[in-house]
CSV table of C-alpha atoms and ligand atoms in Angstrom, one decimal:
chain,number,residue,atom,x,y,z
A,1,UNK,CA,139.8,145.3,59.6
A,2,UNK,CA,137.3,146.2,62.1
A,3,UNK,CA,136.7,149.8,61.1
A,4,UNK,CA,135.9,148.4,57.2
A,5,UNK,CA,133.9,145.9,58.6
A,6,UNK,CA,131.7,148.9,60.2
A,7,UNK,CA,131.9,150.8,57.3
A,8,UNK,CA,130.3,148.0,55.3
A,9,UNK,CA,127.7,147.5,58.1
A,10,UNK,CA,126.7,151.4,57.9
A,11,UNK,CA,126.9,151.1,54.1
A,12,UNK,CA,124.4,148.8,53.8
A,13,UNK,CA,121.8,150.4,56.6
A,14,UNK,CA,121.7,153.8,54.9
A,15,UNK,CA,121.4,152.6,51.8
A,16,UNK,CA,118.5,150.2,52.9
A,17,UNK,CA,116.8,153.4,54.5
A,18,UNK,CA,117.5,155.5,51.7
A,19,UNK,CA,118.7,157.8,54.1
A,20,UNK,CA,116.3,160.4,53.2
A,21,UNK,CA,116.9,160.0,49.3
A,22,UNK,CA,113.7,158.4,48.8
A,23,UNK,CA,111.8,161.7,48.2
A,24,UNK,CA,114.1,162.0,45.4
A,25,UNK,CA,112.4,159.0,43.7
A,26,UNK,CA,115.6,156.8,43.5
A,27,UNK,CA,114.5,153.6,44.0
A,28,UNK,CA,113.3,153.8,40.1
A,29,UNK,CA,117.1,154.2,39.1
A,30,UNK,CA,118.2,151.2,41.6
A,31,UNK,CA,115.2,149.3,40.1
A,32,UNK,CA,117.2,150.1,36.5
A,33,UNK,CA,120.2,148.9,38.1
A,34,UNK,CA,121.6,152.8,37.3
A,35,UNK,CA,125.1,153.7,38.6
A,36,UNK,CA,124.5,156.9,41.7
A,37,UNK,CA,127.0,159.5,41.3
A,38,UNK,CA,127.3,161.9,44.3
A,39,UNK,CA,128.3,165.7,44.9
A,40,UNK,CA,130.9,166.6,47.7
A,41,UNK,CA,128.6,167.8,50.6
A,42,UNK,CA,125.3,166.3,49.7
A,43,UNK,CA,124.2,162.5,51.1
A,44,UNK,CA,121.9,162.1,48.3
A,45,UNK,CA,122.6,160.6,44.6
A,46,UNK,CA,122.6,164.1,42.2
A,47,UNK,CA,122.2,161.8,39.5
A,48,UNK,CA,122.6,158.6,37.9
A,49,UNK,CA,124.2,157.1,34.8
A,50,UNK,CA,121.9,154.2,33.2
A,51,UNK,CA,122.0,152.1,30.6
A,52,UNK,CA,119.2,150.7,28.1
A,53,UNK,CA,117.4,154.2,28.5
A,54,UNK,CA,117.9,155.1,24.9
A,55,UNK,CA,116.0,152.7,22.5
A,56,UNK,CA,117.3,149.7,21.8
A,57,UNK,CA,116.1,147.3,18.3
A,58,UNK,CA,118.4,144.5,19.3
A,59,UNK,CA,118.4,143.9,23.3
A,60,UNK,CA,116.2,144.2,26.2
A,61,UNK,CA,117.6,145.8,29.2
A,62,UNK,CA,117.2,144.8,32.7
A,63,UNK,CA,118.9,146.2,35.9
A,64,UNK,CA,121.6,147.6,33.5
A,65,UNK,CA,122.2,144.4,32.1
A,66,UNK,CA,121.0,143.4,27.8
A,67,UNK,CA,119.6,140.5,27.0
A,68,UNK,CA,119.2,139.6,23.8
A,69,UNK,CA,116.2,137.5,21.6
A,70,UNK,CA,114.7,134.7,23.9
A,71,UNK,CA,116.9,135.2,26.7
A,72,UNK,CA,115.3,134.0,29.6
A,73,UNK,CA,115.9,136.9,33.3
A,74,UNK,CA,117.2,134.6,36.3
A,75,UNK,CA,114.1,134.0,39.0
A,76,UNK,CA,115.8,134.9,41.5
A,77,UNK,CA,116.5,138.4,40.4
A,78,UNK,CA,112.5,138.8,39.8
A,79,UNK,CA,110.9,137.1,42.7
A,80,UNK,CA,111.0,140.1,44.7
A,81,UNK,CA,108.9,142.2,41.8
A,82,UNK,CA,106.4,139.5,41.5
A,83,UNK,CA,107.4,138.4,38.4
A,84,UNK,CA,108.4,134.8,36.9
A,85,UNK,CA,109.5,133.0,33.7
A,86,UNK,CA,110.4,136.2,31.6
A,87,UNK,CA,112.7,136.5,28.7
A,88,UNK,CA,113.6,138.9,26.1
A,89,UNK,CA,111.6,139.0,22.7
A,90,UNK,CA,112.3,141.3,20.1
A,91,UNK,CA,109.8,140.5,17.3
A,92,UNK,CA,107.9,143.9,17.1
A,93,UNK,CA,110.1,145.9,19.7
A,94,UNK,CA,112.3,145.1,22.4
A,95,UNK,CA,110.7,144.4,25.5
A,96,UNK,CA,110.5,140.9,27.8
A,97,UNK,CA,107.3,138.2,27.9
A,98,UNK,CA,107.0,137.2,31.5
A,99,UNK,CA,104.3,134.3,33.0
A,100,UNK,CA,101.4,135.6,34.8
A,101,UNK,CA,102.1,135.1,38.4
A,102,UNK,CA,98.9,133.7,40.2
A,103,UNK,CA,99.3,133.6,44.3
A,104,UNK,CA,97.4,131.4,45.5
A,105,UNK,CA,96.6,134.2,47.9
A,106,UNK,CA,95.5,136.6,46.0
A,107,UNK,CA,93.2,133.5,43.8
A,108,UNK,CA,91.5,133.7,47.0
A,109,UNK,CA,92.3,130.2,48.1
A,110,UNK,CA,91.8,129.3,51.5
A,111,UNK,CA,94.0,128.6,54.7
A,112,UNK,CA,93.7,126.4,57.5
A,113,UNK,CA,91.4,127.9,60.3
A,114,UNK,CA,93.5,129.4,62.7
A,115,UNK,CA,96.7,129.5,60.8
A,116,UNK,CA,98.0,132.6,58.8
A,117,UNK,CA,100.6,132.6,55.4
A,118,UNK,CA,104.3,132.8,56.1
A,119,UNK,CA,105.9,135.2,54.0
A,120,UNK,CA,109.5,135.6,52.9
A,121,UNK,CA,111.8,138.4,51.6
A,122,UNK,CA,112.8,136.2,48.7
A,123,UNK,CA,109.5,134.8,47.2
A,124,UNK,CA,106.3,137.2,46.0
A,125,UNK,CA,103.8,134.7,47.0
A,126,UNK,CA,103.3,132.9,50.4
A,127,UNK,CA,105.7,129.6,50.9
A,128,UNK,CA,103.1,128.5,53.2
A,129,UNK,CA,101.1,128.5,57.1
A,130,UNK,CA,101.9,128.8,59.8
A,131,UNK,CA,99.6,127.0,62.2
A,132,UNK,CA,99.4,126.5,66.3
A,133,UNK,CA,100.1,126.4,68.6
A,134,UNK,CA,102.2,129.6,68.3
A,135,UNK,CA,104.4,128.9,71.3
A,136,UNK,CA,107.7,128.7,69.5
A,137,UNK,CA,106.7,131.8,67.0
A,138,UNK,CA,108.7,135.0,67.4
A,139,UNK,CA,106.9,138.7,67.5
A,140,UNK,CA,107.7,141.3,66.1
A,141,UNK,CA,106.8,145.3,67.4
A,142,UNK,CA,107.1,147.8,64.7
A,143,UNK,CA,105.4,151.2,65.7
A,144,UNK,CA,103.7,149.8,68.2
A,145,UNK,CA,101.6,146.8,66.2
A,146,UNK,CA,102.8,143.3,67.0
A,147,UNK,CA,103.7,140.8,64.0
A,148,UNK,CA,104.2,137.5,64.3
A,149,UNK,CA,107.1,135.7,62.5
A,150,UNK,CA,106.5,135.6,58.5
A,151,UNK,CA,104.3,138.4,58.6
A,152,UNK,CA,104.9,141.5,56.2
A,153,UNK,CA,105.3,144.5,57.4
A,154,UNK,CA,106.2,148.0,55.9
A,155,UNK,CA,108.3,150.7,57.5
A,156,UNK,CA,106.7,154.1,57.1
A,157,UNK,CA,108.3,157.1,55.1
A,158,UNK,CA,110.9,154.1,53.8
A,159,UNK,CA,110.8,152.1,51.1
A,160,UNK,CA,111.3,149.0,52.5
A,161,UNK,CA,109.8,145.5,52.7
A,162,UNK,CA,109.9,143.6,55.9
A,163,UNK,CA,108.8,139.9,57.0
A,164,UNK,CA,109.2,139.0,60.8
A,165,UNK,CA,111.5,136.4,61.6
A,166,UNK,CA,113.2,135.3,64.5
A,167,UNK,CA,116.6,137.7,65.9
A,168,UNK,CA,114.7,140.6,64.8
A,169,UNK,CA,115.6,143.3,67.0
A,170,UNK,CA,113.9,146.4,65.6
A,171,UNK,CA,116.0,147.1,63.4
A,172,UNK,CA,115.3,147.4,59.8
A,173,UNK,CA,118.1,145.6,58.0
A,174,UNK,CA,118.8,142.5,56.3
A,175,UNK,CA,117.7,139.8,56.6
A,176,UNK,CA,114.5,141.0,57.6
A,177,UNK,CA,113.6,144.1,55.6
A,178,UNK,CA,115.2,144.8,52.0
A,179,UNK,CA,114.6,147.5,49.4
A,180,UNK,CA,111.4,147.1,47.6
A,181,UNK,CA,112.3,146.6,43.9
A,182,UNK,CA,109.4,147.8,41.1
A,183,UNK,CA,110.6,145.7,37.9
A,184,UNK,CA,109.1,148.8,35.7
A,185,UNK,CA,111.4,147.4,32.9
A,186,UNK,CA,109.8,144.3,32.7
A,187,UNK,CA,106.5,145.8,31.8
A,188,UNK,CA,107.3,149.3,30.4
A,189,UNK,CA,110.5,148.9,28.4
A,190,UNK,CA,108.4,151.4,25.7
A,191,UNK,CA,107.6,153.9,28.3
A,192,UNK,CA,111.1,154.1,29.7
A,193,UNK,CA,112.5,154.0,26.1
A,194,UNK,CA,110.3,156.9,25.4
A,195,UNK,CA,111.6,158.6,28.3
A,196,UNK,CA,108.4,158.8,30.3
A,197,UNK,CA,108.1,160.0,33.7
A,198,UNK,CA,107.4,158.0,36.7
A,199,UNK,CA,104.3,159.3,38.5
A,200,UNK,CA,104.0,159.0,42.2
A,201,UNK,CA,100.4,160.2,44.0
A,202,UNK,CA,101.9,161.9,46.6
A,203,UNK,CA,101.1,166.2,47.4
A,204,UNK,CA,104.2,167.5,48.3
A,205,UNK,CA,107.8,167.2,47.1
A,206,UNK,CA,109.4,166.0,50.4
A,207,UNK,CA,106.9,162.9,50.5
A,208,UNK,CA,108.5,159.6,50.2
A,209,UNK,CA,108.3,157.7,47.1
A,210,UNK,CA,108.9,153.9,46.0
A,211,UNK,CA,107.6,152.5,42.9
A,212,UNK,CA,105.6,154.4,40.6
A,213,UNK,CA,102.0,155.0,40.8
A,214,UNK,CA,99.8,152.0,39.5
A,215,UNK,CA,103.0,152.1,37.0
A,216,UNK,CA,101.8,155.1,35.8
A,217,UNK,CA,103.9,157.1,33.5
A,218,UNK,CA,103.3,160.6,32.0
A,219,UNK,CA,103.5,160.8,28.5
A,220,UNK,CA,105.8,163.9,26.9
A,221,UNK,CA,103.1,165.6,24.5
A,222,UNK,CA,105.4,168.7,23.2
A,223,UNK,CA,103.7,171.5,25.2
A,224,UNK,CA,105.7,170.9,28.3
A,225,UNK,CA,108.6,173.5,27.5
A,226,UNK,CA,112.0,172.5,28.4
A,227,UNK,CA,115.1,172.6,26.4
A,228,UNK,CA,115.9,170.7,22.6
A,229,UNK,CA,119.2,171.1,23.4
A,230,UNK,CA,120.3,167.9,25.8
A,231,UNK,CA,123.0,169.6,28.3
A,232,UNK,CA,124.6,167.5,30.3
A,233,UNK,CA,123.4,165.8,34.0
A,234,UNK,CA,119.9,167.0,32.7
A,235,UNK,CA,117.0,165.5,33.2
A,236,UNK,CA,115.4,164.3,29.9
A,237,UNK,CA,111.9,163.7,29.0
A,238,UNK,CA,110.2,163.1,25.5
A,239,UNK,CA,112.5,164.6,23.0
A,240,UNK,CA,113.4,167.8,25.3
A,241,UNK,CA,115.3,168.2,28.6
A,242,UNK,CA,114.9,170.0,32.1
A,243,UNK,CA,117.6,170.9,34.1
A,244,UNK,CA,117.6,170.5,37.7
A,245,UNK,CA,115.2,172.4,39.7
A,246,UNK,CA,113.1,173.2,36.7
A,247,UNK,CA,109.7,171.8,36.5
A,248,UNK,CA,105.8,172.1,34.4
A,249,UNK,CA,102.4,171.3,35.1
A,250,UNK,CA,99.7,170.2,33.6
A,251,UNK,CA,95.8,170.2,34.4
A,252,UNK,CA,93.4,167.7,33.8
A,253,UNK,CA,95.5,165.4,32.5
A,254,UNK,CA,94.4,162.2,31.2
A,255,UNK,CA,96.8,159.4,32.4
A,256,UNK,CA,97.0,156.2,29.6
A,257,UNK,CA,94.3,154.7,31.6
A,258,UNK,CA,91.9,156.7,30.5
A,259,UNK,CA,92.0,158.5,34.4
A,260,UNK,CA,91.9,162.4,34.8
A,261,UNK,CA,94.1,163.8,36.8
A,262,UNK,CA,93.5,167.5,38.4
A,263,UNK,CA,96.5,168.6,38.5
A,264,UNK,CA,100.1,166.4,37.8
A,265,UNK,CA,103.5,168.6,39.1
A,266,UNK,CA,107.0,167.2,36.9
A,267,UNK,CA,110.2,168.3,38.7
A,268,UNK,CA,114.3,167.4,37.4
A,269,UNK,CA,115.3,166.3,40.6
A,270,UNK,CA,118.0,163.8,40.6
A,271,UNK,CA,118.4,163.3,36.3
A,272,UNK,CA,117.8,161.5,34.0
A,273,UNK,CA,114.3,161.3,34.6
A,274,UNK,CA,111.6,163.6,35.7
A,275,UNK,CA,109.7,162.8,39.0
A,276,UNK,CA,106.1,163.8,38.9
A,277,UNK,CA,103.8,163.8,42.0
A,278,UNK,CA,100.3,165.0,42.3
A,279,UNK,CA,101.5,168.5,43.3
B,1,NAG,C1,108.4,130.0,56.9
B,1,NAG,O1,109.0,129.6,55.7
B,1,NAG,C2,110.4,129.6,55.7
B,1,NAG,C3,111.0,129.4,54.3
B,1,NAG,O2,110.4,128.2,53.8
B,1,NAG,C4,110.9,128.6,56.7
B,1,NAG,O3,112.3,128.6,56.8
B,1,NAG,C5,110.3,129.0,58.1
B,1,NAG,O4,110.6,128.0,59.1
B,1,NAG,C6,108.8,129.1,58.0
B,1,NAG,N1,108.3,129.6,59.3
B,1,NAG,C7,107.6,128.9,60.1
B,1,NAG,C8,107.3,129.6,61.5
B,1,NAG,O5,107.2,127.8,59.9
């Protein structure tokens, strides 16, 4: 009992790490609630099985789960990505409607002199200040900067959200850091049905990466090479597919925001999606 008690305790700390992983770009597939499948030797995911990838004219998908027509998404699975009050509408295509969140935050509204906003792991915005005296408040000391409790903090080369509270003990684990989660199917059901791939603005391929880019996705335009032929645990983008290892590049390439980019670098990694980084 003891020993599966550890192993669950482990579990749960390397996956919240990502245990080096994150330069694969999987917290994209987590986001998509994807299934990890794993090769004998290797600590990292070598791919994922997802569903609602393929286009759908009936459901929505989110986190691996359809919705269908008016189907409202439980809050408390969307807090986290900053988004409230969505449901599934189909009319044109399938995609959710979710209510603008407004912080009051980031509306610029103003605190108390001399208090600060306490954050959680649960909510997006602030549940409220904290305000002296700070006598009773605990501190946190993450790479050598002090936070006090319900401050954010974020762990470097991780991808991981962290609030101070009190029985932290420098270690980054629940309940006081969690896996950041990106909601990319909330807002680009078309992009991920198109199979788009997630751009990160990092350099190099062994940088850490979380959600993508200003949710910027690069657009298949048929000159990218690849294979027509889909062979399996490949990673598929537009209508052809890569298999792992293989990669293209493309110069000056204007994003959908109407933003040049000198150079973008696409790379099969851990299928089914490309990962593309600044290169
Ligand atoms: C911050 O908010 C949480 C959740 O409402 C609450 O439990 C906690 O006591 C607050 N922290 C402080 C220091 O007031």
């Amino acid at each position: 009992m003891l020993l599966l008690k550890c192993a669950i305790f482990l579990t749960v700390i390397t996956s919240l790490l990502g245990e080096g992983c994150d330069k694969n770009g999987i917290i994209i597939y987590e986001d998509l609630g994807c299934t990890p499948h794993y090769d004998e030797g290797n600590d990292c995911p070598s791919k994922y099985t997802c569903e609602g990838l393929e286009p759908s004219s009936t459901s929505c998908y989110f986190q691996g789960k359809a919705y269908q027509d008016g189907e409202p998404v439980e809050d408390d699975l969307l807090s986290r990505s900053c988004n409230v009050g969505c449901f599934c509408s189909v009319e044109e295509k399938p995609g959710f409607v979710c209510a603008i969140l407004d912080c009051p935050e980031w509306l610029g509204v103003r605190i108390e002199p001399g208090c600060y906003r306490n954050y959680t792991l649960e909510n997006c915005c602030s549940v409220g200040e904290i305000c002296p005296p700070f006598d009773q408040i605990e501190k946190c000391v993450v790479d050598g900067e002090e936070y006090r409790e319900g401050e954010m903090f974020y762990v470097e080369k991780s991808c991981l959200n962290c609030v101070c509270r009190k029985g932290f003990k420098g270690k980054f684990e629940e309940p006081f850091c969690t896996r950041r989660k990106c909601g990319q199917q909330l807002r680009y059901a078309d992009k991920i049905e198109r199979h788009c791939a997630p751009f990160y603005g990092v350099d190099s391929d062994n940088d850490v990466v979380c959600c993508p880019e200003v949710d910027l996705f690069i657009l298949a335009d048929g000159t990218e090479g690849g294979e027509s032929e889909a062979e399996a645990d490949s990673c598929k983008f537009g209508e052809m597919s890569f298999k792992v290892g293989q990669e293209f590049e493309k110069f000056m390439f204007a994003d959908n925001y109407g933003k040049t980019h000198e150079k973008v670098k696409c790379k099969c990694v851990t299928p089914p999606l490309m990962k593309c980084i600044k290169g």
